[in-house]
Amino acid sequence: MSFPESVRIHLGAALGVAQFGGKSPDAKPWKGEGGGVLEVVEDHRGDTFRAVYTVRFAGAVYVLHAFQKKSKSGIKTPKAEQDLIASRLRDAERDYRERYGKDE
């Protein structure tokens, strides 16, 4: 909720498309976690905001992380953010199995 309103609207619209089985034109594959993990990037007044989510599971979209990119150098996402996304993906897989009794 701390993101600028226009960013929240943009990211929310992309996630809404995903909830109904589509793919926003602004969504692109997230590198490092394999298929079904996507990110939406929105720039606002010189800042970059990202939402990373997975559509690996039938009938469910899990938002893994939404953050403001504050890289000190280059365009690469900091390792701590990458590790957090990987951890939350494992949590989502576990939650999906427990909730729906299914694997991917």
PDB file of C-alpha atoms in Angstrom:
ATOM      1  CA  MET A   1       0.000   0.000   0.000  1.00  0.00           C
ATOM      2  CA  SER A   2       3.018   2.304   0.272  1.00  0.00           C
ATOM      3  CA  PHE A   3       3.553   2.305  -3.497  1.00  0.00           C
ATOM      4  CA  PRO A   4       2.331   5.361  -5.427  1.00  0.00           C
ATOM      5  CA  GLU A   5      -1.306   5.033  -6.484  1.00  0.00           C
ATOM      6  CA  SER A   6      -0.549   4.837 -10.215  1.00  0.00           C
ATOM      7  CA  VAL A   7       1.919   1.993  -9.559  1.00  0.00           C
ATOM      8  CA  ARG A   8      -0.613   0.095  -7.420  1.00  0.00           C
ATOM      9  CA  ILE A   9      -3.215   0.441 -10.181  1.00  0.00           C
ATOM     10  CA  HIS A  10      -0.804  -0.769 -12.869  1.00  0.00           C
ATOM     11  CA  LEU A  11       0.486  -3.753 -10.896  1.00  0.00           C
ATOM     12  CA  GLY A  12      -3.001  -4.593  -9.668  1.00  0.00           C
ATOM     13  CA  ALA A  13      -4.376  -4.616 -13.211  1.00  0.00           C
ATOM     14  CA  ALA A  14      -1.652  -7.016 -14.345  1.00  0.00           C
ATOM     15  CA  LEU A  15      -2.372  -9.320 -11.389  1.00  0.00           C
ATOM     16  CA  GLY A  16      -6.086  -9.136 -12.144  1.00  0.00           C
ATOM     17  CA  VAL A  17      -5.441 -10.351 -15.686  1.00  0.00           C
ATOM     18  CA  ALA A  18      -3.427 -13.255 -14.240  1.00  0.00           C
ATOM     19  CA  GLN A  19      -6.267 -14.178 -11.873  1.00  0.00           C
ATOM     20  CA  PHE A  20      -8.542 -14.685 -14.859  1.00  0.00           C
ATOM     21  CA  GLY A  21      -6.023 -16.861 -16.696  1.00  0.00           C
ATOM     22  CA  GLY A  22      -4.489 -14.215 -18.938  1.00  0.00           C
ATOM     23  CA  LYS A  23      -1.107 -12.593 -19.200  1.00  0.00           C
ATOM     24  CA  SER A  24      -0.659  -8.850 -19.106  1.00  0.00           C
ATOM     25  CA  PRO A  25       1.405  -7.453 -21.977  1.00  0.00           C
ATOM     26  CA  ASP A  26       3.605  -5.952 -19.256  1.00  0.00           C
ATOM     27  CA  ALA A  27       4.358  -9.307 -17.600  1.00  0.00           C
ATOM     28  CA  LYS A  28       7.639 -10.984 -18.443  1.00  0.00           C
ATOM     29  CA  PRO A  29       9.329 -14.160 -17.218  1.00  0.00           C
ATOM     30  CA  TRP A  30      11.265 -13.874 -13.964  1.00  0.00           C
ATOM     31  CA  LYS A  31      14.705 -15.353 -14.469  1.00  0.00           C
ATOM     32  CA  GLY A  32      15.969 -17.973 -12.083  1.00  0.00           C
ATOM     33  CA  GLU A  33      12.876 -19.848 -10.922  1.00  0.00           C
ATOM     34  CA  GLY A  34      11.791 -21.547 -14.128  1.00  0.00           C
ATOM     35  CA  GLY A  35       8.487 -21.335 -15.931  1.00  0.00           C
ATOM     36  CA  GLY A  36       5.337 -19.873 -14.467  1.00  0.00           C
ATOM     37  CA  VAL A  37       7.050 -17.131 -12.454  1.00  0.00           C
ATOM     38  CA  LEU A  38       6.483 -13.660 -13.885  1.00  0.00           C
ATOM     39  CA  GLU A  39       7.236 -10.067 -13.025  1.00  0.00           C
ATOM     40  CA  VAL A  40       5.631  -6.745 -13.811  1.00  0.00           C
ATOM     41  CA  VAL A  41       7.812  -3.649 -13.683  1.00  0.00           C
ATOM     42  CA  GLU A  42       6.524  -0.093 -13.358  1.00  0.00           C
ATOM     43  CA  ASP A  43       8.631   3.054 -13.355  1.00  0.00           C
ATOM     44  CA  HIS A  44       7.425   6.109 -11.471  1.00  0.00           C
ATOM     45  CA  ARG A  45       9.314   9.386 -11.151  1.00  0.00           C
ATOM     46  CA  GLY A  46      12.713   7.757 -11.461  1.00  0.00           C
ATOM     47  CA  ASP A  47      11.914   4.829  -9.176  1.00  0.00           C
ATOM     48  CA  THR A  48      11.257   1.248 -10.269  1.00  0.00           C
ATOM     49  CA  PHE A  49       8.640  -0.986  -8.676  1.00  0.00           C
ATOM     50  CA  ARG A  50       8.232  -4.721  -9.258  1.00  0.00           C
ATOM     51  CA  ALA A  51       5.702  -7.399  -8.500  1.00  0.00           C
ATOM     52  CA  VAL A  52       6.771 -11.027  -8.880  1.00  0.00           C
ATOM     53  CA  TYR A  53       4.111 -13.722  -8.943  1.00  0.00           C
ATOM     54  CA  THR A  54       3.530 -17.308  -9.980  1.00  0.00           C
ATOM     55  CA  VAL A  55       0.818 -18.879 -12.100  1.00  0.00           C
ATOM     56  CA  ARG A  56       2.193 -22.416 -11.795  1.00  0.00           C
ATOM     57  CA  PHE A  57      -0.845 -23.673  -9.942  1.00  0.00           C
ATOM     58  CA  ALA A  58      -4.279 -24.336 -11.412  1.00  0.00           C
ATOM     59  CA  GLY A  59      -6.812 -21.855 -10.073  1.00  0.00           C
ATOM     60  CA  ALA A  60      -4.336 -19.869  -7.959  1.00  0.00           C
ATOM     61  CA  VAL A  61      -2.051 -16.869  -8.369  1.00  0.00           C
ATOM     62  CA  TYR A  62       0.524 -16.307  -5.643  1.00  0.00           C
ATOM     63  CA  VAL A  63       2.183 -12.907  -5.349  1.00  0.00           C
ATOM     64  CA  LEU A  64       5.681 -13.749  -4.172  1.00  0.00           C
ATOM     65  CA  HIS A  65       7.056 -10.257  -3.650  1.00  0.00           C
ATOM     66  CA  ALA A  66       6.322  -6.627  -4.474  1.00  0.00           C
ATOM     67  CA  PHE A  67       9.142  -4.180  -3.930  1.00  0.00           C
ATOM     68  CA  GLN A  68      10.814  -0.963  -4.931  1.00  0.00           C
ATOM     69  CA  LYS A  69      14.083  -1.689  -6.680  1.00  0.00           C
ATOM     70  CA  LYS A  70      16.928   0.103  -4.945  1.00  0.00           C
ATOM     71  CA  SER A  71      19.954  -1.462  -6.568  1.00  0.00           C
ATOM     72  CA  LYS A  72      23.169   0.334  -5.791  1.00  0.00           C
ATOM     73  CA  SER A  73      24.723  -0.671  -9.089  1.00  0.00           C
ATOM     74  CA  GLY A  74      23.433  -2.000 -12.373  1.00  0.00           C
ATOM     75  CA  ILE A  75      20.024  -3.364 -13.200  1.00  0.00           C
ATOM     76  CA  LYS A  76      20.341  -6.740 -11.487  1.00  0.00           C
ATOM     77  CA  THR A  77      17.943  -7.500  -8.649  1.00  0.00           C
ATOM     78  CA  PRO A  78      19.820  -7.815  -5.343  1.00  0.00           C
ATOM     79  CA  LYS A  79      20.510 -11.368  -4.158  1.00  0.00           C
ATOM     80  CA  ALA A  80      18.512 -10.842  -0.957  1.00  0.00           C
ATOM     81  CA  GLU A  81      15.410 -10.063  -3.037  1.00  0.00           C
ATOM     82  CA  GLN A  82      16.051 -13.094  -5.279  1.00  0.00           C
ATOM     83  CA  ASP A  83      16.446 -15.357  -2.245  1.00  0.00           C
ATOM     84  CA  LEU A  84      13.224 -14.028  -0.713  1.00  0.00           C
ATOM     85  CA  ILE A  85      11.321 -14.763  -3.930  1.00  0.00           C
ATOM     86  CA  ALA A  86      12.754 -18.312  -4.085  1.00  0.00           C
ATOM     87  CA  SER A  87      11.777 -18.902  -0.451  1.00  0.00           C
ATOM     88  CA  ARG A  88       8.254 -17.609  -0.987  1.00  0.00           C
ATOM     89  CA  LEU A  89       7.871 -19.784  -4.077  1.00  0.00           C
ATOM     90  CA  ARG A  90       8.682 -22.847  -1.949  1.00  0.00           C
ATOM     91  CA  ASP A  91       6.126 -21.618   0.617  1.00  0.00           C
ATOM     92  CA  ALA A  92       3.533 -21.194  -2.145  1.00  0.00           C
ATOM     93  CA  GLU A  93       4.168 -24.736  -3.384  1.00  0.00           C
ATOM     94  CA  ARG A  94       3.679 -26.078   0.136  1.00  0.00           C
ATOM     95  CA  ASP A  95       0.547 -23.971   0.681  1.00  0.00           C
ATOM     96  CA  TYR A  96      -0.953 -25.141  -2.609  1.00  0.00           C
ATOM     97  CA  ARG A  97      -0.371 -28.805  -1.739  1.00  0.00           C
ATOM     98  CA  GLU A  98      -1.909 -28.335   1.714  1.00  0.00           C
ATOM     99  CA  ARG A  99      -4.819 -26.228   0.540  1.00  0.00           C
ATOM    100  CA  TYR A 100      -5.739 -28.096  -2.630  1.00  0.00           C
ATOM    101  CA  GLY A 101      -4.096 -31.468  -2.053  1.00  0.00           C
ATOM    102  CA  LYS A 102      -2.294 -31.232  -5.381  1.00  0.00           C
ATOM    103  CA  ASP A 103       1.152 -30.818  -6.812  1.00  0.00           C
ATOM    104  CA  GLU A 104       2.054 -28.323  -9.521  1.00  0.00           C
TER     105      GLU A 104
END
